[in-house]
XYZ file of C-alpha atoms in Angstrom:
621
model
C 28.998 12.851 -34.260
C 30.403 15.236 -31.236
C 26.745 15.895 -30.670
C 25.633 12.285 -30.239
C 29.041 11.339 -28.601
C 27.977 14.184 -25.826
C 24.053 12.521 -25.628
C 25.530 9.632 -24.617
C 27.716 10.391 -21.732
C 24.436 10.613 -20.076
C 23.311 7.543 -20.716
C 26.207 5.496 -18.048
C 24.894 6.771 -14.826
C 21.081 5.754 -16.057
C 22.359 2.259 -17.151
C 24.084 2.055 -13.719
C 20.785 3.237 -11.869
C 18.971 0.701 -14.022
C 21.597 -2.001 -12.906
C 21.381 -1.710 -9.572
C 17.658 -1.639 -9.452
C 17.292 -4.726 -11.469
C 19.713 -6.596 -9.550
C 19.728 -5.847 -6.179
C 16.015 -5.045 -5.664
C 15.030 -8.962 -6.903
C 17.496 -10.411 -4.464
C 16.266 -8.790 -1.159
C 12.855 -9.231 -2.190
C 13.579 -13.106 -2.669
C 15.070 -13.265 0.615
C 11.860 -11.770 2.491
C 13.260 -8.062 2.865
C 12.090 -4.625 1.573
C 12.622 -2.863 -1.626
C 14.037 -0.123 0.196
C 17.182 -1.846 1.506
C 17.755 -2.994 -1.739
C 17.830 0.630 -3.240
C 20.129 1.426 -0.576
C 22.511 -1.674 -1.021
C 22.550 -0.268 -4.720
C 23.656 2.758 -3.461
C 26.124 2.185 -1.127
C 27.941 -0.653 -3.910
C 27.760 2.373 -6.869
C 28.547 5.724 -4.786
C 31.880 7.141 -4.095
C 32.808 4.838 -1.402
C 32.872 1.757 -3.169
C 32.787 1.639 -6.589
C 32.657 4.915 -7.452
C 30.402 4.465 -10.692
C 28.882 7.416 -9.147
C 31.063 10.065 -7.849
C 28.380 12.792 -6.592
C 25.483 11.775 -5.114
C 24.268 15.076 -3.899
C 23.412 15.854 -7.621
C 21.725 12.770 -7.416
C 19.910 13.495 -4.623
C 18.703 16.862 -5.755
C 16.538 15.026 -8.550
C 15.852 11.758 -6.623
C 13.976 14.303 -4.051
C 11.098 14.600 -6.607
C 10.619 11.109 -5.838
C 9.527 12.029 -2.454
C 7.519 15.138 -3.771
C 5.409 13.014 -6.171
C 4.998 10.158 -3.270
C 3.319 12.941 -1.113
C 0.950 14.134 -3.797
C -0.235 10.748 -4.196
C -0.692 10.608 -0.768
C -2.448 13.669 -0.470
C -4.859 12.871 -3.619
C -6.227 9.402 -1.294
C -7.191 12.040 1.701
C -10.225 13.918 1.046
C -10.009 17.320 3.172
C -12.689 15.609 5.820
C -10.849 12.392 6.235
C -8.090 14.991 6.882
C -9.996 17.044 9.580
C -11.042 13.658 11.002
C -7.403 12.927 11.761
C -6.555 15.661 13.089
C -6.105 14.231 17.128
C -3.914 11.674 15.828
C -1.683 15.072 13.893
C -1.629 17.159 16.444
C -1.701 14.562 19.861
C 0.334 11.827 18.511
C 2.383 13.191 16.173
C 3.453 16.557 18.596
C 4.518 13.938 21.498
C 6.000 11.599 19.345
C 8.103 14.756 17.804
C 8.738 16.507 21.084
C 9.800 13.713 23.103
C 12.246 12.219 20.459
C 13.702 15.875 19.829
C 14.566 16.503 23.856
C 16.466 12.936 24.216
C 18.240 12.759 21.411
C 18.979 16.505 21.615
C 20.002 16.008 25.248
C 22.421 13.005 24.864
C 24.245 15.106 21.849
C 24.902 18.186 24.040
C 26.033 15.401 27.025
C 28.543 14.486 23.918
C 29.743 17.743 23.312
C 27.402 20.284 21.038
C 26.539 23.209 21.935
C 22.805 23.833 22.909
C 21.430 25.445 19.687
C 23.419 22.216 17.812
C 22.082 19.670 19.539
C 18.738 20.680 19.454
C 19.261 21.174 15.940
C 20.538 17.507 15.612
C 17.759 16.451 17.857
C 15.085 17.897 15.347
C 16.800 16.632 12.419
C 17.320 12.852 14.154
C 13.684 13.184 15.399
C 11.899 12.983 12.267
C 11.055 9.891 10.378
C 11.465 8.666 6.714
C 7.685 9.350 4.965
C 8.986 7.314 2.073
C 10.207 4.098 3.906
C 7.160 4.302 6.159
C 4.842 4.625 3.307
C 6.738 2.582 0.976
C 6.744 -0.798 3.683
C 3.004 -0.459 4.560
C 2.048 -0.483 1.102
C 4.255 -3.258 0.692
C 2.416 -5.227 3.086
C -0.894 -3.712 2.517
C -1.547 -2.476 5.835
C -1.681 1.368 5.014
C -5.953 1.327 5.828
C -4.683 -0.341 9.429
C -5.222 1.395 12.507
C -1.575 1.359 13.085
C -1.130 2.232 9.589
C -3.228 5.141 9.680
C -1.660 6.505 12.768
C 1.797 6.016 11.891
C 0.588 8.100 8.883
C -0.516 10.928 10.976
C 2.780 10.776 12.762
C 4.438 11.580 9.636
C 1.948 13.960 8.133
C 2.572 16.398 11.483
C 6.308 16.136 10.693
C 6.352 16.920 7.272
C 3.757 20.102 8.435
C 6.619 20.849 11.278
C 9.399 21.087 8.289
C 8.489 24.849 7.569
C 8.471 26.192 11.549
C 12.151 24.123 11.616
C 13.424 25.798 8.965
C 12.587 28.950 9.971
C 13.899 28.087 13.492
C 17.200 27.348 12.800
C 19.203 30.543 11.671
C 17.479 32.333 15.334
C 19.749 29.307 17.015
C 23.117 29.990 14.684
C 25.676 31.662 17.330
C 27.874 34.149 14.873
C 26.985 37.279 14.995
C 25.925 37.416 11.481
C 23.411 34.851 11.887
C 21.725 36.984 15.330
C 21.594 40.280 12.944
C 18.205 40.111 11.148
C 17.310 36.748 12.884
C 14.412 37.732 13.665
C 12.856 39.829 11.183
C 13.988 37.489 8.463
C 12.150 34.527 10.488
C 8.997 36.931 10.335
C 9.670 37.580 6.568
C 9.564 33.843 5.826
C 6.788 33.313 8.172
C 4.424 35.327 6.058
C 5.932 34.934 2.856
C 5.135 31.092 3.971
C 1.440 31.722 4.721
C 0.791 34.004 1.486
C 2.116 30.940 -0.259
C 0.112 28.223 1.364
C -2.788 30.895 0.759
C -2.255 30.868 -3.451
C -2.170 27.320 -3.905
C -5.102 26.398 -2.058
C -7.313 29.038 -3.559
C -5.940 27.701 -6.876
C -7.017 24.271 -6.112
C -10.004 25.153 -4.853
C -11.369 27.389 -7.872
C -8.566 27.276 -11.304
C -7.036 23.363 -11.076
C -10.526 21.633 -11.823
C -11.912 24.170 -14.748
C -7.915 23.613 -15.959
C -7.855 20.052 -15.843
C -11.116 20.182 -17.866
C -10.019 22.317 -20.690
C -7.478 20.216 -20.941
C -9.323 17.011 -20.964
C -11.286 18.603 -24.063
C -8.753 18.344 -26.111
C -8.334 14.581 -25.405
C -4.511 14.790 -25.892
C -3.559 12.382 -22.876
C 0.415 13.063 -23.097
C -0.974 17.149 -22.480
C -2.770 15.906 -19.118
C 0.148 14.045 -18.056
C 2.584 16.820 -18.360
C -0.139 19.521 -16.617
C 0.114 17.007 -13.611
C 3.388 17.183 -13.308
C 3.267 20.831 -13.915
C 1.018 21.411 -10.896
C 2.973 19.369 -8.782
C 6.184 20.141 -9.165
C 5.067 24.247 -9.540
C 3.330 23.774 -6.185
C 6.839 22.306 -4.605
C 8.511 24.420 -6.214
C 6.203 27.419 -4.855
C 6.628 26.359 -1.206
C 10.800 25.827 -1.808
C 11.308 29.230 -2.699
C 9.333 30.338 0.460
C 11.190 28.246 2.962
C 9.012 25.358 3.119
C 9.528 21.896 1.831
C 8.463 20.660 -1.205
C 6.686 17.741 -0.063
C 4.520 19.704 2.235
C 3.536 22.109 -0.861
C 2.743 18.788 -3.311
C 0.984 16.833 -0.292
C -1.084 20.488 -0.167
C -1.843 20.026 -3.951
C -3.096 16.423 -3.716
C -5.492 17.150 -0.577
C -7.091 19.967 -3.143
C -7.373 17.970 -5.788
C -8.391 14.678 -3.770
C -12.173 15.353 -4.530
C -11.603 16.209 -8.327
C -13.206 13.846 -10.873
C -9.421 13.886 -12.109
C -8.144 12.497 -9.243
C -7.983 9.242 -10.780
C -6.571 10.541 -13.676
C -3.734 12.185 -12.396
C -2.688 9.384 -9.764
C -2.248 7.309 -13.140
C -0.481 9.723 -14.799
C 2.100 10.071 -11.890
C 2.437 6.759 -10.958
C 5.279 5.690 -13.163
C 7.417 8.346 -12.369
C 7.276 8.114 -8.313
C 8.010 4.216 -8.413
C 11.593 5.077 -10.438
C 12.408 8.652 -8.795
C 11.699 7.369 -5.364
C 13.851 4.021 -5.873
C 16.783 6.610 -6.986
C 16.347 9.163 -3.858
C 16.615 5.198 -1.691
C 19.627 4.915 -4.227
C 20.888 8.790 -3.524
C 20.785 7.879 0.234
C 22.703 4.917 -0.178
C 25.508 6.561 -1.811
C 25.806 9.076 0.524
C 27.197 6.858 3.405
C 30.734 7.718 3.474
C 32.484 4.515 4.397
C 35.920 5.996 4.973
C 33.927 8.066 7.457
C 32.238 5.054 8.913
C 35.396 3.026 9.224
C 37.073 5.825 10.973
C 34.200 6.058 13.574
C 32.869 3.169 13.476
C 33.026 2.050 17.022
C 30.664 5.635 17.781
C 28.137 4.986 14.590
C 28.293 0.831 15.491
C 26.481 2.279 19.205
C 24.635 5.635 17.903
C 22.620 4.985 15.375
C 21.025 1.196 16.616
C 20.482 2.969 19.509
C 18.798 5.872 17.734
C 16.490 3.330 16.008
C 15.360 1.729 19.183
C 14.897 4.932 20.923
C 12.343 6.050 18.082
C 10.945 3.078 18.299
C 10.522 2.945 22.169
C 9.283 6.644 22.301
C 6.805 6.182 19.367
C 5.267 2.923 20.526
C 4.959 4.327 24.171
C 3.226 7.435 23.214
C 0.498 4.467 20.786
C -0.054 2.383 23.633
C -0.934 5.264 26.006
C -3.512 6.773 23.633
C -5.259 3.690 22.781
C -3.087 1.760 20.623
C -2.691 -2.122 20.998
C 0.974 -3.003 22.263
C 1.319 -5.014 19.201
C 0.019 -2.216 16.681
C 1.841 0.088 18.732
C 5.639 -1.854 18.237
C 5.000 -2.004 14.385
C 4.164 1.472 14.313
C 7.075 2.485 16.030
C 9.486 0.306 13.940
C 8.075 2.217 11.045
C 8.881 5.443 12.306
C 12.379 4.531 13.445
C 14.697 5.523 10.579
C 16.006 9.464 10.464
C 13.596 11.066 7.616
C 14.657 12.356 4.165
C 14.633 16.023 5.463
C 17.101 15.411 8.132
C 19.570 15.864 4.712
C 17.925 19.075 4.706
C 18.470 20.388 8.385
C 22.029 18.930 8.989
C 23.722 20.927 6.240
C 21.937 23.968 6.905
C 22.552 23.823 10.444
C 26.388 23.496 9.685
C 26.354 26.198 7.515
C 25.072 28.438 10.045
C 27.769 27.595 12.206
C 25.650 25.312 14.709
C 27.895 22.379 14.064
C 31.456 22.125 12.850
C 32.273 20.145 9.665
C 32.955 16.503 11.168
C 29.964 17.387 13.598
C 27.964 17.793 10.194
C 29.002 14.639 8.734
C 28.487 12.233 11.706
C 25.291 12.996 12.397
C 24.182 13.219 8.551
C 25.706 9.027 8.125
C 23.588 8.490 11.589
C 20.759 9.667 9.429
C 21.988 7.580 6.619
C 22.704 4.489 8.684
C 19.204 4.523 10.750
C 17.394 4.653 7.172
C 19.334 1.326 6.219
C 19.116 -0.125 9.726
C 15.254 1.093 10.381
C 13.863 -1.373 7.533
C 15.963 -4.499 8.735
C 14.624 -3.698 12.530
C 11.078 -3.862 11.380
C 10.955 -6.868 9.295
C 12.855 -8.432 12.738
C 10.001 -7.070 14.823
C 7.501 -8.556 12.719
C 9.058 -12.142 12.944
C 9.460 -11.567 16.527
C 5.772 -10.365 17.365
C 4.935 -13.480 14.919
C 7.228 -15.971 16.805
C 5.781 -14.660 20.550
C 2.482 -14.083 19.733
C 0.025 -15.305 22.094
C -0.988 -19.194 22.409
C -4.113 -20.708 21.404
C -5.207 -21.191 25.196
C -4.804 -17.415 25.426
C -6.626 -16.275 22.845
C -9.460 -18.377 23.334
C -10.531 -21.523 25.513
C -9.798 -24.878 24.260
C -12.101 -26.829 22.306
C -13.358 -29.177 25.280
C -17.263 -30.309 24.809
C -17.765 -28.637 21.235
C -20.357 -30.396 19.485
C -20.583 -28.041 16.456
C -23.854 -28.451 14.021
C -21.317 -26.618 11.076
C -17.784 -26.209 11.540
C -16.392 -22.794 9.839
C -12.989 -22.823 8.526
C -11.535 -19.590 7.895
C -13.324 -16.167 9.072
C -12.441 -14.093 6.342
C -14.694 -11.806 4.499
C -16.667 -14.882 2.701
C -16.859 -16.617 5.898
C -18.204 -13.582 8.240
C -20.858 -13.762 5.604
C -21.762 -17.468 5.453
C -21.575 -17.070 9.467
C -23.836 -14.581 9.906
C -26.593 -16.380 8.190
C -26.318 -19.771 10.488
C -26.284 -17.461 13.763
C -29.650 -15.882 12.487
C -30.797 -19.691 12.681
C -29.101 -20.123 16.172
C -27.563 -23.010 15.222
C -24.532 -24.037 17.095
C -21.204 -23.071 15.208
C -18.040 -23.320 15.935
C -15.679 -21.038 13.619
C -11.334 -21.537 13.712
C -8.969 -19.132 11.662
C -5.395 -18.999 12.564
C -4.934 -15.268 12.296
C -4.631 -13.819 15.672
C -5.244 -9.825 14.757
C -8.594 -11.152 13.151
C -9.215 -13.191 16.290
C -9.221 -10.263 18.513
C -10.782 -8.184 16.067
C -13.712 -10.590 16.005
C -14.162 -10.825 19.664
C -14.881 -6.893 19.964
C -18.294 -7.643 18.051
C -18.937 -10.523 20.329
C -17.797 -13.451 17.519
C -16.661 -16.448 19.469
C -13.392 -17.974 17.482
C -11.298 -20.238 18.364
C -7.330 -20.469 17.298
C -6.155 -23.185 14.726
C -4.759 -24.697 11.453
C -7.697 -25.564 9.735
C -5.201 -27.737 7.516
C -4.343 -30.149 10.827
C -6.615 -33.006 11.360
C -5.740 -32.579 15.032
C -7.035 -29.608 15.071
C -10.578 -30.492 12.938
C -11.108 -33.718 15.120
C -10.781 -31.179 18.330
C -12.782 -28.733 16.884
C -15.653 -31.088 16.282
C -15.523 -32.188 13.186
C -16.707 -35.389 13.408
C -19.818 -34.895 14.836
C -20.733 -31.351 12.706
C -23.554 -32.043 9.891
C -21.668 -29.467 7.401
C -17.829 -28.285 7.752
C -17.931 -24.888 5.409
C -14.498 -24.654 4.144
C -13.961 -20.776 3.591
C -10.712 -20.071 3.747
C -8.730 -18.150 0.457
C -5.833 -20.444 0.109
C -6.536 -22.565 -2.511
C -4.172 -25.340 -1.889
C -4.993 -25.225 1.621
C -8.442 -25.555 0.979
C -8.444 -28.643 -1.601
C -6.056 -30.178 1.735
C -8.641 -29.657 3.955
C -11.543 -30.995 1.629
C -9.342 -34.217 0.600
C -8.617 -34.690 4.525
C -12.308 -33.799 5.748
C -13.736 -36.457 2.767
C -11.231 -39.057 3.997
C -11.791 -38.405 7.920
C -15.320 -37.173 8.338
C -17.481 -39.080 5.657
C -20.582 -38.423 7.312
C -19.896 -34.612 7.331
C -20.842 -32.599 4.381
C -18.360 -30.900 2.420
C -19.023 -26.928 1.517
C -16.281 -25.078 -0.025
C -15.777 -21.974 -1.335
C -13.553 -21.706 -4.724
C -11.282 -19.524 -6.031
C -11.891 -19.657 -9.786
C -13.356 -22.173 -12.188
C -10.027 -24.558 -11.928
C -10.555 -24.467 -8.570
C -14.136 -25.518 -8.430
C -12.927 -28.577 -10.646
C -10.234 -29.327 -8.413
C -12.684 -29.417 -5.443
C -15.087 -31.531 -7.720
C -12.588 -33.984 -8.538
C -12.212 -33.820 -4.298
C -15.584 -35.257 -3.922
C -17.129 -31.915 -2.329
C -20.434 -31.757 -1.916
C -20.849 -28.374 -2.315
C -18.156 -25.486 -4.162
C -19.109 -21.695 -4.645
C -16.602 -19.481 -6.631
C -16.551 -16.711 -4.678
C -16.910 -13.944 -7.173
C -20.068 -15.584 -9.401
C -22.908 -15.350 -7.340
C -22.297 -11.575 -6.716
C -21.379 -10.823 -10.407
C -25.076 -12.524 -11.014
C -26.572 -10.342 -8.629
C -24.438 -7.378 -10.168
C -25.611 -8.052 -13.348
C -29.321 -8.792 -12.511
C -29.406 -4.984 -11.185
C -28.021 -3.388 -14.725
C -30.549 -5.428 -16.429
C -32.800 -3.442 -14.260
C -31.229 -0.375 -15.093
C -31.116 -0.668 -18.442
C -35.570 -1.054 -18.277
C -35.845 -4.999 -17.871
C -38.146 -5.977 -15.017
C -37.333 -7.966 -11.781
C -38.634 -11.269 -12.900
C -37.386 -10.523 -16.835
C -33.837 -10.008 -15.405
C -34.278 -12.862 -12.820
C -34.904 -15.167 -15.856
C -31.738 -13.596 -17.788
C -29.481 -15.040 -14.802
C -31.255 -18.026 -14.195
C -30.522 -18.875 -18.183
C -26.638 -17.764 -17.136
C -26.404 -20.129 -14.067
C -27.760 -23.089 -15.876
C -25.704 -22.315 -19.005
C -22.608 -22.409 -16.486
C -23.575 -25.356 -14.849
C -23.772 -27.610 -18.085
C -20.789 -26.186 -19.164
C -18.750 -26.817 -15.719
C -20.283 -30.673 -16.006
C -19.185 -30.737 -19.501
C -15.327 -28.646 -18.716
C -15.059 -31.438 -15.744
C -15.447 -34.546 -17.670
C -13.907 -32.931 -21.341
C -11.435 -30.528 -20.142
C -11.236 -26.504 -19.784
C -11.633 -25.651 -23.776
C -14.971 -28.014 -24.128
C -18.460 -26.670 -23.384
C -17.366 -23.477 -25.411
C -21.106 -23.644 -26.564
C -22.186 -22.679 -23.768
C -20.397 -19.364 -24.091
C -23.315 -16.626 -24.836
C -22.829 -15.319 -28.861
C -23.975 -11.893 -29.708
C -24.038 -10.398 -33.353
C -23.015 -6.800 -32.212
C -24.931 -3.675 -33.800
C -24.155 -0.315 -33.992
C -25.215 2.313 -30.822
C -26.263 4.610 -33.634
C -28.200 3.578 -36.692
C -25.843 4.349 -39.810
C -27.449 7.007 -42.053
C -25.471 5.488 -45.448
C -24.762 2.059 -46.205
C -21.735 0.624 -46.337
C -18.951 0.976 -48.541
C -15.658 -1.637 -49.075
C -12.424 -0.028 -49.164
C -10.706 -3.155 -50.513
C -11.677 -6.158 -52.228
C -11.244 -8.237 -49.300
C -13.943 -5.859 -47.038
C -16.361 -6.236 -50.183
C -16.026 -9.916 -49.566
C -16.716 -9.810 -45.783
C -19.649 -7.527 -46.496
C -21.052 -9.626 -48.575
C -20.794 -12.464 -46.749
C -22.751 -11.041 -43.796
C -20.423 -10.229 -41.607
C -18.902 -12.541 -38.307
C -20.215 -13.148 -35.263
C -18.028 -12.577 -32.268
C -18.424 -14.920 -29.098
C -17.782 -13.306 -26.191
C -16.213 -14.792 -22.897
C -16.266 -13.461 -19.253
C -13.040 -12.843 -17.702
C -10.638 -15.613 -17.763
C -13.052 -17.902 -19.473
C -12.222 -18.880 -23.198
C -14.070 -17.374 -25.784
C -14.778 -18.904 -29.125
């Protein structure tokens, strides 16, 4: 009973971790904001300084930093070593300005405030470098990590997690005591080459033991085995590059680029998945308990000014140094707002630095809840930036000219992947087209290739009678918002009868929606190329063109009888319509069968059952 009384004094702090997740995460995400400040909310409510549920966070942290390990292997495994080479101006260019210039002004205004030199350039590297999980974390929030910003701010990051190693190695040559100058420099030497001997062992075992391992081990088709050899090599490689100074995200990002063009890759990103989404939601937690409030209340006129103004520093210096190599101002801002908050390994450098004497204890501590405070503060600012680029973003007559003399022959609504398609098609024809969308990055995106769009909501009949609807032959409805769509069909039908109505659908409901709308035309967008997809693995599997051809001709008219008959009947009729196959077996059986039970004897003599079989979100018999 002692034994199982001691098992579950552990389980209190995971119930509270749970807790917290559950309940704060759900509320800023309903209220527009990022997971991350909800982790952090968690944190601050549980630590020491409120509740106290949680009365050490640093032993918290010491786990939760695998979080941040596993995030950069995953990161690593999506960047094959050539994409990495590719981005290599961006890593060195971008991300050494954006480093250098943030380290000199911050490190600058602390010795104006009284550090010593080596301190406040050791508070200036420490403030200088940006949070790789909040960064990567919001982008793939909104999706936007395979964005030129997104890719940049990416390299950004990438250079500072590369810089972590020279910056630890730098910081006992700054310590002032005399015990830190004897051996400085020797030991700095020591750890520079016991660095690169590292570096050099795990990329010669990823590039000639980790595949022939993860193959062996694949043989034995024990899948809990593979998952626990991923986490082995991970964690081994951070573990590797911690003993030799470095940080152990830089040795598990090393890991991933190695094993990025393994046939495993796939394999081990599932594998790891599970445990970065809870490990890096309890480093966002360890972070948040770590603010000292007492401290904060006590200072709080100094950390009220110093770390805003730290977040809109790094986000001035960042999106100046975008916009003068290239960057738009808007991809540029968002970039920088990204980058903004102190990163993870700044409660790396701060404690070391005031162990080595380069700052004194309350020196220490205010610049480590700066840190702190700029990761809560850094999300908030970029969700603000984004409704205020939204909110000022350029009007209509600036994007492009008004709609003045437009006599369209087909109206486009939406330029989206479908409709750059159906576009390109009526250009061949030179007919006259006039295309609206009411994104504004897609707009200017679309005017580099010479596309001539024009701003508006195709969902305003304003709009559609100034964009020349009613004199266009065809309006092509192509947008992906469903509702907005069967709005625009319902209002086009009502407004423009001589017009035809094309629309593209979303799913079968859909099309019956815009059927019941009186469309003249619908096309779910995913069923003419799954045709097309199937007609070529007919052909593959030894069927000719026109045998294959007449396969999918027989499935298009089999779905159109059963869309007439699912439009007047409902969604469950036409279910004979659904193709039936009698499966066999892939190899001929060499016995015949035998029943185990009565019951099998029965269904063997019976002949067996056919099985219908239904595509994807289509009933099956």
């Amino acid at each position: 009973m002692a034994d199982a009384a001691s098992h579950a004094s552990y389980l209190p702090p995971i119930l509270t971790f749970c807790a917290g997740a559950v309940i704060a995460v759900p509320l800023f995400r309903r209220f527009g904001l990022s997971a991350v400040l909800g982790y952090l909310a968690a944190g601050i409510v549980i630590g020491p300084s409120a509740l106290a549920v949680i009365k050490d966070p640093d032993t918290i942290r010491s786990t939760a930093e695998i979080g941040v390990v596993l995030l950069l292997f995953l990161v690593g495994l999506e960047l094959q070593p050539e994409r990495l080479y590719s981005m290599r101006k961006d890593i060195l260019g971008a991300g050494f300005a954006q480093m250098l210039l943030s380290a000199a002004v911050i490190g600058i205004v602390g010795w104006k405030l009284g550090l010593s030199p080596a301190g406040a350039l050791a508070v200036g590297l420490a403030l200088a470098l940006s949070a790789t999980s909040i960064a990567l974390q919001l982008l793939d929030e909104r999706g936007d990590g395979a964005e030129p910003y997104g890719r940049r701010c990416f390299s950004i990051l990438l250079f500072q997690d590369i810089s972590i190693a020279p910056m630890l190695a730098l910081l006992p040559l700054l310590a002032t005591t005399e015990a830190a100058h004897s051996g400085g420099s020797t030991k700095a030497l020591t750890a520079l080459a016991l660095a690169l001997l590292a570096i050099a062992v795990v990329v010669l075992a990823g590039r000639y033991a980790l595949n022939p391992f993860f193959r062996l081990l694949a043989k034995t088709g024990a899948k809990e085995v593979m998952t626990a050899a991923a986490l082995l090599v991970v964690l081994g490689a951070a573990l590797l590059m911690e003993q030799v100074g470095l940080s152990m995200a830089m040795g598990a990002f090393l890991a991933g680029v190695l094993l990025a063009d393994s046939h495993f890759r796939h394999e081990l990103e599932a594998d790891i998945e599970p445990f970065r989404g809870v490990l890096l939601g309890l480093f966002f937690m360890a972070v948040g308990m770590s603010i000292d409030l007492k401290l904060v209340a006590e200072n709080a006129l100094l950390l009220a000014l110093a770390a805003p103004l730290l977040v809109l520093f790094k986000i001035a210096a960042a999106a100046a140094i975008l916009r003068a190599s290239c960057s738009s101002t808007t991809e540029a801002i968002r970039a920088g707002a990204l980058l903004s908050p102190a990163g993870e390994f700044a409660f790396v450098l701060l404690p070391l630095a005031a162990s080595l004497g380069l700052l004194d204890e309350k020196q220490g501590a205010l610049a480590t809840a700066i840190a702190a405070l700029s990761m809560l503060i850094g999300p908030i600012a970029a969700k603000l930036i984004d409704l205020w680029l939204a909110a000022h973003a350029p009007p209509p007559e600036e994007i492009e000219e008004t709609f003045d003399g437009v006599t369209p022959s087909v109206l486009v609504i939406g330029f989206g992947r479908f409709g750059q398609v159906v576009t390109q098609a009526l250009l061949l024809q030179h007919l006259d087209v006039t295309i609206i969308d009411s994104d504004i990055e897609r707009i200017r995106s679309a005017n580099k290739f010479g596309f001539k769009i024009y701003y508006g909501d195709g969902t305003r009949l304003d709009v559609l009678r100034a964009a020349g609807a009613g004199k266009a032959q065809v309006i092509c409805v192509c947008i992906d918002d469903r509702q907005a769509a069967l709005r625009i069909v319902e209002m086009a039908k009502a407004e423009f009868p001589a017009a035809r109505i094309h629309a593209r659908a979303y799913d079968r409901v859909h099309a019956m929606d815009l059927m019941r709308a009186d469309v003249d035309y619908q096309m779910r967008e995913t069923f003419e190329s799954a045709l097309g997809f199937g007609r070529v693995t007919l052909e593959a599997l030894g069927l000719s063109y026109e045998e294959a051809s007449f396969v999918i001709e027989h499935v298009r008219d089999r779905d159109a009888q059963r869309m007439e008959i699912q439009f007047s009947e409902g969604i469950a009729a036409g279910l004979d319509k659904v193709p039936r196959v009698t499966p066999e077996p892939i190899v001929a059986p060499k016995s015949k069968s035998k029943a185990l039970t009565k019951e099998t004897q029965e269904v063997i003599e019976d002949g067996g059952a056919e099985v219908a079989v239904g595509g994807v979100g289509e009933p099956a018999e």
